[in-house]
Short mmCIF file of C-alpha atoms and ligand atoms in Angstrom, two decimals:
data_model
loop_
_atom_site.label_atom_id
_atom_site.label_comp_id
_atom_site.label_asym_id
_atom_site.label_seq_id
_atom_site.Cartn_x
_atom_site.Cartn_y
_atom_site.Cartn_z
CA MET A 12 -0.49 0.26 0.41
CA ALA A 13 2.78 2.28 1.10
CA LEU A 14 3.71 2.13 -2.56
CA ILE A 15 0.82 3.58 -4.20
CA THR A 16 0.95 6.86 -1.89
CA LYS A 17 4.03 7.90 -2.88
CA ALA A 18 4.78 10.19 -5.06
CA ILE A 19 8.05 7.97 -7.11
CA ARG A 20 11.53 9.21 -6.14
CA GLY A 21 12.43 13.45 -7.75
CA THR A 22 9.38 14.64 -8.30
CA GLN A 23 7.09 16.95 -6.30
CA ASP A 24 3.15 17.66 -5.92
CA VAL A 25 1.44 21.43 -6.03
CA LEU A 26 -0.76 21.39 -3.01
CA PRO A 27 -4.06 23.80 -4.34
CA GLY A 28 -2.33 25.68 -0.90
CA GLU A 29 0.10 26.77 -3.19
CA SER A 30 -1.27 26.85 -6.63
CA HIS A 31 -1.68 30.21 -6.59
CA LYS A 32 2.43 30.78 -6.78
CA TRP A 33 2.46 29.08 -9.27
CA GLN A 34 0.23 30.23 -11.14
CA TYR A 35 1.76 33.36 -10.34
CA ILE A 36 4.88 33.27 -11.90
CA GLU A 37 3.74 31.23 -15.22
CA GLN A 38 1.01 34.48 -15.82
CA THR A 39 3.44 36.93 -14.98
CA ALA A 40 5.96 35.18 -17.37
CA LEU A 41 3.74 34.80 -20.59
CA SER A 42 2.55 38.28 -19.85
CA ILE A 43 6.06 39.79 -20.19
CA ALA A 44 7.02 37.57 -23.23
CA ARG A 45 3.35 38.41 -24.73
CA ASP A 46 4.99 42.31 -24.70
CA PHE A 47 7.87 41.23 -26.26
CA GLY A 48 5.70 39.20 -28.74
CA PHE A 49 6.30 35.61 -27.02
CA ARG A 50 2.94 33.56 -28.34
CA GLU A 51 1.91 30.90 -26.33
CA MET A 52 2.75 26.99 -27.48
CA ARG A 53 2.13 23.76 -26.65
CA THR A 54 3.65 19.72 -27.35
CA PRO A 55 3.28 16.96 -26.51
CA VAL A 56 4.77 15.60 -23.50
CA PHE A 57 6.51 12.55 -25.31
CA GLU A 58 7.98 12.93 -28.44
CA HIS A 59 10.09 10.33 -31.12
CA THR A 60 13.23 9.17 -29.30
CA GLU A 61 14.94 10.09 -31.85
CA LEU A 62 13.73 13.90 -32.31
CA PHE A 63 16.42 14.02 -29.17
CA HIS A 64 19.26 12.52 -30.52
CA ARG A 65 19.69 15.05 -32.83
CA SER A 66 19.04 17.32 -31.22
CA VAL A 67 20.12 17.45 -27.07
CA GLY A 68 22.57 15.44 -29.07
CA GLU A 69 24.19 11.51 -28.38
CA ASN A 70 27.54 12.55 -26.74
CA THR A 71 25.36 14.40 -23.57
CA ASP A 72 24.28 13.86 -20.51
CA VAL A 73 20.60 14.26 -21.20
CA VAL A 74 20.56 11.80 -23.94
CA GLN A 75 23.48 8.85 -22.72
CA LYS A 76 22.14 9.15 -18.60
CA GLU A 77 18.87 10.80 -18.45
CA MET A 78 16.30 10.59 -20.40
CA TYR A 79 12.50 8.43 -19.84
CA THR A 80 12.71 6.33 -22.77
CA PHE A 81 10.66 3.26 -23.41
CA ASP A 82 8.95 1.48 -26.51
CA ASP A 83 4.80 1.61 -26.92
CA LYS A 84 2.82 -1.24 -27.86
CA GLY A 85 3.60 -0.19 -31.35
CA GLY A 86 6.88 -0.38 -31.10
CA ARG A 87 8.18 2.95 -31.32
CA SER A 88 10.66 4.40 -29.31
CA ILE A 89 8.85 7.36 -27.30
CA THR A 90 11.20 9.47 -24.79
CA LEU A 91 9.13 11.84 -21.87
CA ARG A 92 10.67 16.11 -22.75
CA PRO A 93 14.03 15.90 -21.05
CA GLU A 94 13.59 20.11 -21.61
CA GLY A 95 11.25 21.84 -24.68
CA THR A 96 13.59 23.17 -27.20
CA ALA A 97 13.40 19.57 -29.59
CA GLY A 98 9.45 20.20 -28.93
CA ALA A 99 9.45 23.93 -30.19
CA ALA A 100 11.92 23.36 -33.15
CA ARG A 101 10.33 19.73 -34.41
CA ALA A 102 6.86 21.98 -34.12
CA LEU A 103 8.20 24.74 -36.45
CA LEU A 104 9.27 22.39 -38.68
CA GLU A 105 5.78 20.07 -38.71
CA HIS A 106 3.42 22.66 -39.21
CA GLY A 107 5.58 25.17 -41.64
CA LEU A 108 5.95 28.20 -38.90
CA ASN A 109 9.15 29.18 -40.79
CA ASN A 110 7.71 30.03 -44.14
CA GLU A 111 5.87 32.94 -42.12
CA ALA A 112 7.24 36.34 -41.08
CA LEU A 113 10.30 35.83 -39.10
CA PRO A 114 11.98 36.09 -36.68
CA ILE A 115 8.83 33.41 -35.27
CA LYS A 116 8.62 33.87 -31.48
CA VAL A 117 7.16 31.21 -28.95
CA ALA A 118 7.05 30.92 -25.04
CA TYR A 119 6.27 27.61 -23.67
CA ILE A 120 5.37 26.31 -19.82
CA THR A 121 6.24 22.52 -19.87
CA SER A 122 7.38 19.80 -17.11
CA CYS A 123 10.76 18.20 -18.35
CA TYR A 124 11.86 14.43 -17.60
CA ARG A 125 15.64 13.72 -16.10
CA TYR A 126 16.74 10.49 -14.77
CA GLU A 127 19.22 13.20 -12.10
CA LYS A 128 19.78 12.23 -8.75
CA PRO A 129 17.11 14.52 -6.38
CA GLN A 130 18.76 17.14 -4.31
CA ALA A 131 17.54 20.84 -3.60
CA GLY A 132 16.82 22.73 -6.39
CA ARG A 133 17.45 19.55 -8.96
CA LEU A 134 14.63 16.43 -9.30
CA ARG A 135 13.51 14.43 -11.92
CA GLU A 136 9.82 15.67 -13.01
CA PHE A 137 10.36 18.93 -13.06
CA HIS A 138 8.50 22.08 -14.79
CA GLN A 139 10.72 24.94 -17.05
CA PHE A 140 8.63 28.67 -18.47
CA GLY A 141 10.83 29.00 -22.12
CA VAL A 142 10.58 30.54 -24.94
CA GLU A 143 12.95 30.45 -28.63
CA CYS A 144 12.94 32.89 -31.18
CA PHE A 145 13.29 30.94 -34.56
CA GLY A 146 14.32 33.44 -37.91
CA THR A 147 17.79 35.66 -36.56
CA ALA A 148 21.37 35.60 -36.69
CA ALA A 149 21.81 38.82 -35.46
CA PRO A 150 22.91 39.53 -31.70
CA GLN A 151 20.65 42.62 -30.84
CA ALA A 152 18.38 39.08 -30.64
CA ASP A 153 20.49 37.83 -28.55
CA ALA A 154 20.36 40.51 -26.42
CA GLU A 155 16.05 41.26 -26.73
CA VAL A 156 15.89 37.45 -25.49
CA ILE A 157 18.63 37.74 -22.73
CA SER A 158 16.74 41.30 -21.73
CA LEU A 159 13.29 39.33 -21.75
CA ALA A 160 15.17 36.75 -18.80
CA SER A 161 16.41 39.27 -17.20
CA HIS A 162 13.02 40.93 -17.47
CA ILE A 163 10.43 38.38 -16.26
CA LEU A 164 13.39 37.90 -13.57
CA LYS A 165 12.94 41.15 -11.96
CA GLU A 166 9.44 41.31 -12.18
CA LEU A 167 9.10 37.50 -10.13
CA GLY A 168 11.32 39.63 -7.28
CA VAL A 169 13.90 37.02 -7.57
CA THR A 170 17.23 39.12 -6.66
CA GLY A 171 20.46 38.63 -5.95
CA VAL A 172 20.83 36.55 -9.90
CA SER A 173 23.66 37.80 -11.84
CA LEU A 174 24.06 36.88 -15.55
CA HIS A 175 26.76 35.16 -17.07
CA ILE A 176 27.20 34.54 -20.98
CA ASN A 177 31.11 32.69 -23.00
CA PHE A 178 30.45 32.58 -26.81
CA ILE A 179 31.13 29.09 -27.76
CA GLY A 180 31.98 29.79 -31.76
CA CYS A 181 30.60 28.76 -35.29
CA PRO A 182 31.76 25.09 -36.82
CA ALA A 183 34.10 27.02 -38.13
CA CYS A 184 36.05 27.98 -35.31
CA ARG A 185 34.57 25.28 -32.86
CA ALA A 186 36.69 22.58 -35.37
CA GLU A 187 39.87 24.72 -34.44
CA TYR A 188 38.69 24.46 -31.24
CA HIS A 189 38.31 20.40 -30.99
CA LYS A 190 41.86 20.02 -31.75
CA ALA A 191 43.50 21.58 -29.53
CA LEU A 192 40.96 20.41 -26.50
CA LYS A 193 41.38 17.16 -28.21
CA GLY A 194 45.19 17.28 -27.39
CA TYR A 195 44.65 18.87 -25.20
CA PHE A 196 42.97 15.79 -23.01
CA GLU A 197 44.52 12.83 -24.80
CA SER A 198 47.41 13.21 -22.25
CA LYS A 199 45.21 12.99 -19.58
CA LYS A 200 42.72 10.08 -21.30
CA SER A 201 43.42 7.62 -18.70
CA GLU A 202 41.94 9.52 -15.77
CA LEU A 203 39.69 10.53 -17.46
CA CYS A 204 35.76 8.74 -16.53
CA HIS A 205 34.63 5.60 -19.57
CA THR A 206 32.18 7.73 -20.97
CA CYS A 207 34.67 10.93 -21.22
CA ARG A 208 37.12 8.36 -22.47
CA ASP A 209 34.45 7.84 -25.48
CA ARG A 210 33.61 11.78 -25.77
CA LEU A 211 37.31 12.41 -26.15
CA GLU A 212 37.23 10.75 -29.87
CA ARG A 213 33.58 12.15 -30.48
CA ASN A 214 33.05 15.74 -28.61
CA PRO A 215 36.11 16.67 -26.83
CA MET A 216 33.44 19.92 -25.97
CA ARG A 217 31.04 17.21 -23.38
CA ILE A 218 33.99 16.85 -20.81
CA LEU A 219 33.98 20.33 -19.83
CA ASP A 220 30.99 19.55 -18.59
CA CYS A 221 31.30 15.75 -17.06
CA LYS A 222 29.45 15.97 -13.08
CA SER A 223 32.31 13.48 -12.29
CA PRO A 224 33.99 15.42 -10.05
CA VAL A 225 37.98 13.88 -11.27
CA CYS A 226 36.76 15.04 -15.22
CA SER A 227 35.72 18.44 -13.86
CA GLY A 228 39.07 19.22 -12.35
CA ILE A 229 41.06 18.15 -15.00
CA ALA A 230 38.39 20.44 -18.06
CA THR A 231 39.50 23.34 -14.96
CA ASP A 232 43.39 23.84 -16.82
CA ALA A 233 41.84 23.09 -20.84
CA PRO A 234 42.06 25.62 -23.54
CA VAL A 235 39.09 28.48 -23.56
CA MET A 236 37.38 29.01 -27.42
CA LEU A 237 37.07 32.27 -26.09
CA ASP A 238 40.94 32.22 -27.25
CA PHE A 239 39.70 30.26 -30.73
CA LEU A 240 36.91 32.63 -32.00
CA CYS A 241 37.02 33.30 -35.49
CA ASN A 242 36.43 37.50 -36.85
CA ASP A 243 32.14 36.39 -37.29
CA CYS A 244 31.92 34.90 -34.06
CA LEU A 245 34.10 38.00 -32.23
CA LYS A 246 32.66 40.81 -34.30
CA HIS A 247 29.30 39.24 -33.32
CA PHE A 248 30.11 38.05 -29.20
CA GLY A 249 31.20 42.50 -29.32
CA SER A 250 27.90 43.13 -30.92
CA VAL A 251 26.34 41.04 -27.95
CA LYS A 252 28.25 42.97 -26.02
CA ASP A 253 27.42 46.70 -27.32
CA CYS A 254 24.02 45.51 -26.83
CA LEU A 255 23.91 44.34 -23.84
CA ASP A 256 25.50 47.95 -22.41
CA ALA A 257 23.41 49.61 -24.25
CA ALA A 258 20.75 48.09 -21.78
CA GLU A 259 22.04 48.35 -18.96
CA ILE A 260 22.14 44.58 -18.56
CA GLU A 261 25.17 43.82 -16.05
CA TYR A 262 26.64 40.76 -17.26
CA GLU A 263 30.40 38.94 -16.22
CA ILE A 264 31.68 36.70 -19.46
CA ASP A 265 32.95 33.39 -17.59
CA SER A 266 33.94 31.16 -20.19
CA GLY A 267 33.41 28.15 -18.19
CA ILE A 268 29.96 27.82 -20.14
CA VAL A 269 29.44 25.50 -22.28
CA ARG A 270 25.78 24.05 -21.20
CA GLY A 271 24.94 21.02 -21.15
CA LEU A 272 23.07 20.66 -24.88
CA ASP A 273 24.81 19.84 -27.86
CA TYR A 274 22.71 22.02 -30.12
CA TYR A 275 24.91 24.76 -28.63
CA THR A 276 26.37 27.66 -31.39
CA ARG A 277 27.60 31.01 -30.70
CA THR A 278 26.34 33.30 -27.29
CA VAL A 279 25.23 31.44 -23.96
CA PHE A 280 24.43 32.18 -21.23
CA GLU A 281 23.16 31.02 -18.12
CA PHE A 282 21.74 33.42 -14.72
CA VAL A 283 23.09 32.06 -11.49
CA SER A 284 21.79 32.85 -7.75
CA ASP A 285 23.30 33.65 -5.08
CA ALA A 286 19.65 32.40 -2.77
CA LEU A 287 20.43 27.97 -4.15
CA GLY A 288 23.22 26.02 -3.51
CA SER A 289 25.70 23.64 -6.12
CA GLN A 290 22.18 24.05 -8.31
CA ALA A 291 22.01 27.64 -8.48
CA VAL A 292 21.45 27.80 -12.46
CA VAL A 293 17.75 29.72 -12.54
CA CYS A 294 18.18 30.02 -16.20
CA GLY A 295 20.35 28.65 -19.29
CA GLY A 296 19.89 29.08 -22.72
CA GLY A 297 21.71 30.60 -26.65
CA ARG A 298 21.34 30.44 -30.47
CA TYR A 299 20.86 27.31 -31.68
CA ASP A 300 22.41 28.29 -35.24
CA GLY A 301 22.19 24.67 -36.91
CA LEU A 302 19.43 23.17 -34.81
CA ILE A 303 16.45 23.09 -37.22
CA GLU A 304 19.24 22.64 -41.07
CA GLU A 305 20.03 19.64 -37.51
CA LEU A 306 16.03 18.70 -37.45
CA GLY A 307 15.87 18.00 -41.22
CA GLY A 308 14.89 22.26 -42.33
CA SER A 309 16.44 24.76 -43.91
CA HIS A 310 19.58 27.50 -42.19
CA LEU A 311 17.36 29.00 -39.67
CA PRO A 312 19.41 30.26 -36.63
CA SER A 313 17.62 31.18 -33.48
CA LEU A 314 18.01 30.64 -30.06
CA GLY A 315 15.70 30.99 -26.26
CA PHE A 316 16.38 30.38 -22.72
CA ALA A 317 14.20 28.17 -20.23
CA MET A 318 13.94 29.13 -17.04
CA GLY A 319 14.09 25.85 -14.67
CA LEU A 320 10.05 26.76 -12.61
CA GLU A 321 10.92 24.88 -9.30
CA ARG A 322 14.38 26.98 -9.05
CA ILE A 323 12.76 29.63 -9.36
CA LEU A 324 9.98 29.39 -6.65
CA MET A 325 12.65 28.78 -4.32
CA VAL A 326 14.04 32.59 -5.05
CA MET A 327 11.46 33.87 -4.61
CA GLU A 328 10.57 32.67 -0.80
CA ALA A 329 13.94 32.68 0.19
CA LYS A 330 14.18 36.19 -0.94
CA GLY A 331 10.11 36.90 1.51
CA VAL A 332 8.66 37.27 -2.57
CA SER A 333 4.15 38.19 -1.53
CA PHE A 334 2.34 36.29 -4.03
CA PRO A 335 -0.75 38.05 -4.23
CA GLU A 336 -3.53 36.01 -2.47
CA PRO A 337 -5.01 33.19 -4.37
CA PRO A 338 -8.69 34.82 -5.22
CA GLY A 339 -11.44 34.03 -2.18
CA CYS A 340 -15.22 33.28 -1.48
CA ASP A 341 -17.09 36.33 -1.49
CA VAL A 342 -20.27 34.90 -0.24
CA TYR A 343 -20.97 31.18 1.34
CA PHE A 344 -24.24 30.91 1.66
CA ALA A 345 -25.74 28.47 5.35
CA SER A 346 -29.36 27.48 4.89
CA MET A 347 -31.84 25.04 7.22
CA GLY A 348 -33.92 23.02 5.95
CA TYR A 349 -33.93 21.75 1.95
CA GLU A 350 -36.10 24.72 1.35
CA ALA A 351 -33.21 26.36 2.14
CA THR A 352 -30.34 25.33 0.64
CA LYS A 353 -31.98 25.13 -2.94
CA ARG A 354 -32.39 28.46 -2.98
CA CYS A 355 -28.81 29.71 -1.58
CA PHE A 356 -27.87 26.77 -4.46
CA LYS A 357 -29.74 28.79 -7.37
CA MET A 358 -28.78 32.12 -5.40
CA ALA A 359 -25.21 30.83 -5.84
CA VAL A 360 -25.35 29.97 -9.42
CA SER A 361 -26.35 33.68 -10.04
CA LEU A 362 -24.10 35.01 -8.49
CA ARG A 363 -21.10 33.12 -10.10
CA GLU A 364 -22.73 33.91 -13.35
CA GLY A 365 -21.86 37.33 -12.72
CA GLY A 366 -18.54 36.61 -11.35
CA VAL A 367 -19.18 36.71 -7.84
CA ALA A 368 -17.43 34.06 -5.99
CA ALA A 369 -20.33 31.92 -4.02
CA GLU A 370 -20.29 28.92 -1.98
CA PHE A 371 -23.30 27.41 -0.47
CA ASP A 372 -23.07 23.86 1.59
CA THR A 373 -23.10 20.66 -0.89
CA ILE A 374 -22.59 17.68 2.09
CA GLY A 375 -25.96 18.34 3.72
CA ARG A 376 -24.18 20.03 7.46
CA GLY A 377 -26.40 21.81 10.22
CA LEU A 378 -25.30 25.20 10.68
CA LYS A 379 -22.92 25.73 13.22
CA ALA A 380 -20.44 23.57 11.05
CA GLN A 381 -21.17 25.28 8.16
CA MET A 382 -20.76 28.97 10.03
CA LYS A 383 -17.21 26.81 11.10
CA TYR A 384 -15.80 25.62 7.82
CA ALA A 385 -17.32 29.21 6.13
CA ASP A 386 -14.16 30.88 8.70
CA LYS A 387 -11.90 28.33 7.58
CA ILE A 388 -12.54 28.78 3.75
CA GLY A 389 -12.13 32.17 4.43
CA ALA A 390 -15.62 33.39 3.36
CA ARG A 391 -15.56 37.02 3.26
CA TYR A 392 -19.39 37.44 4.05
CA THR A 393 -21.63 35.05 5.02
CA ILE A 394 -25.19 35.19 4.73
CA VAL A 395 -27.62 32.11 6.71
CA ILE A 396 -30.80 31.17 4.81
CA GLY A 397 -34.39 29.41 6.81
CA ASP A 398 -37.49 29.56 6.35
CA ASN A 399 -37.64 33.01 8.16
CA GLU A 400 -36.00 34.32 5.35
CA LEU A 401 -37.24 32.27 2.59
CA TYR A 402 -40.97 34.21 3.74
CA THR A 403 -39.64 37.13 4.19
CA GLY A 404 -37.21 37.39 1.12
CA ASN A 405 -34.58 39.32 3.83
CA ALA A 406 -31.80 38.02 5.06
CA ARG A 407 -28.40 39.60 6.98
CA LEU A 408 -25.18 39.48 5.60
CA LYS A 409 -22.28 39.30 7.85
CA ASP A 410 -18.79 40.43 7.44
CA MET A 411 -16.32 37.81 9.02
CA LYS A 412 -13.41 40.15 9.18
CA THR A 413 -15.49 42.47 11.15
CA GLY A 414 -18.14 40.53 12.67
CA GLU A 415 -20.55 43.90 11.26
CA GLU A 416 -24.24 42.55 9.70
CA THR A 417 -26.43 44.71 7.50
CA ASP A 418 -29.78 44.53 6.31
CA ILE A 419 -30.09 42.87 2.69
CA LYS A 420 -33.06 41.70 0.53
CA LEU A 421 -33.03 38.63 -1.36
CA ASP A 422 -33.28 39.44 -4.59
CA ASP A 423 -31.37 41.05 -7.60
CA SER A 424 -29.95 43.35 -5.38
CA LEU A 425 -27.95 41.05 -4.22
CA TYR A 426 -25.61 40.61 -6.62
CA ASN A 427 -25.03 44.77 -7.18
CA VAL A 428 -24.06 44.71 -2.98
CA LEU A 429 -22.04 41.71 -3.48
CA PHE A 430 -20.11 42.84 -6.41
CA ASN A 431 -19.08 45.82 -5.17
CA LYS A 432 -17.68 44.43 -2.36
CA SER A 433 -16.32 42.22 -4.01
CA ILE A 434 -13.91 44.21 -6.47
CA ASP A 435 -13.09 46.70 -3.46
CA ARG A 436 -12.36 43.21 -2.03
CA GLN A 437 -9.66 42.66 -4.90
CA LEU A 438 -8.06 45.80 -6.37
CA ALA A 439 -7.25 45.58 -2.16
CA ASP A 440 -5.90 42.38 -2.76
CA VAL A 441 -4.32 44.56 -5.98
CA ALA A 442 -2.55 47.43 -4.75
CA LYS A 443 -1.15 45.18 -0.72
CA VAL A 444 0.13 43.15 -4.43
CA LEU A 445 1.99 46.58 -5.89
CA SER A 446 3.27 47.71 -2.68
CA THR A 447 5.57 44.72 -1.38
CA THR A 448 6.36 44.43 -5.34
CA THR A 449 8.36 47.86 -4.68
CA GLU A 450 9.49 47.09 -1.31
CA VAL A 451 11.33 44.06 -2.68
CA LEU A 452 12.47 45.57 -6.00
P1 HAM B 526 18.70 23.74 -19.78
O1 HAM B 526 19.67 24.21 -18.79
O2 HAM B 526 19.00 22.64 -19.26
O3 HAM B 526 18.07 24.38 -20.31
O4 HAM B 526 17.39 23.87 -18.61
C1 HAM B 526 16.64 24.69 -18.05
C2 HAM B 526 16.71 25.42 -16.60
O5 HAM B 526 15.89 24.40 -16.38
C3 HAM B 526 17.67 25.67 -16.23
O6 HAM B 526 18.84 26.13 -15.60
C4 HAM B 526 17.46 25.21 -14.79
O7 HAM B 526 17.40 25.68 -13.93
C5 HAM B 526 16.11 24.19 -14.52
N1 HAM B 526 16.85 22.34 -14.67
C6 HAM B 526 17.18 22.00 -15.10
N2 HAM B 526 16.85 20.74 -14.59
C7 HAM B 526 16.39 20.56 -13.99
C8 HAM B 526 16.40 19.69 -12.83
N3 HAM B 526 16.97 18.37 -13.35
N4 HAM B 526 15.60 19.79 -11.50
C9 HAM B 526 14.42 21.13 -12.06
N5 HAM B 526 15.09 22.28 -12.62
C10 HAM B 526 15.89 22.20 -13.64
C11 HAM B 526 17.68 23.75 -21.53
O8 HAM B 526 16.44 22.95 -21.14
C12 HAM B 526 17.31 23.98 -23.01
N6 HAM B 526 16.15 23.55 -23.76
C13 HAM B 526 16.83 25.61 -22.64
C14 HAM B 526 16.35 26.80 -23.64
C15 HAM B 526 15.94 27.47 -24.80
N7 HAM B 526 17.76 26.88 -24.60
C16 HAM B 526 16.92 27.38 -25.96
N8 HAM B 526 16.20 27.45 -25.98
#
């Protein structure tokens, strides 16, 4: 029995008391992305395994060690998405979006699956907010995408993050770099882990991303890509930095960023938090100019980023950011007797059609228990209806915060009274959040 009442290791439930935080983060990110021209895209949770082999790369930890891959009942190899870019790129090609006005700008919220060792901020099922900007090679697009990530983090009150950027070249200069890396690691081949010895032949850059302490120790003194950039790449990197400077977005150059996925080219970046332990990267992204071609499309330089929503939430909580109160119950109808319950049901239905959050007793409890329940769910007002109220058409509206009671009529005027009170409450909530967000920033 224990097994079926326990979530799988590395997964988390979002309980009703927490879901408003997720909604706030997701809606804020989507709404800011919309201001930048990114529209939401949704893709399936699983794809053909081959898609991830071709995009994320055969030699990455993600593909070699972390994917949830299985054969479906038709014998096809299927993989739960370990990230969102591959699915977005596949959908772009499948639906011919690349033939529309460029750039194509999409945003998404996805669950992702990686068989990693769970720890604080590292899960096997986690969630990302991401964006992809397909069809631009211009350096100002790099700065624009970085500024979008920065804007979202700021708006959410994710303070104490620093932006690290690196430039990992194009296929032309990368070939020279690979030669130098190969030369460096060749002399230390016997010390490398089994996987990295194999990587040395296929893609030596992946050794830089190995999580084994021995390999990462050896990688510390390896040649850096920045010393091998061709003229085009140097120019592009210079312009990205220029644009970031113009927008006063602070960054540091970090030659250690290689990113764990093979599709990256040129600009790569990470936002690192001071509030998390070893899993401090809250957002990562970069260019992938060759990916669309690799998947069978034409040359379509593109870029994007994804932020880990669990990590964003952890930082917000660590920084004491306040979340907007989840909308609660505006009015609870407590009833005495079946006829009164029917009337409460009818009133709740019509009030809700007009946007007032109304509830009534759906268990058949006594009046005292109903009032206790109304208090527990934080009902703003209660109205008790029994035979007398049914007969006279009058009742009393009780303010559950102040205890104050007012006479009301059980007719259409009730809607106006409650609607105005509900609007007043919502405005007060918004004002409260705005004032706390400003304090945080
Ligand atoms: P990524 O760096 O693999 O990039 O993941 C992006 C973010 O997802 C990370 O910075 C981190 O916040 C979060 N994350 C990754 N793995 C885990 C995990 N096991 N548990 C919790 N959070 C995690 C990508 O996925 C790229 N697709 C980003 C991108 C989009 N690049 C271009 N476009």
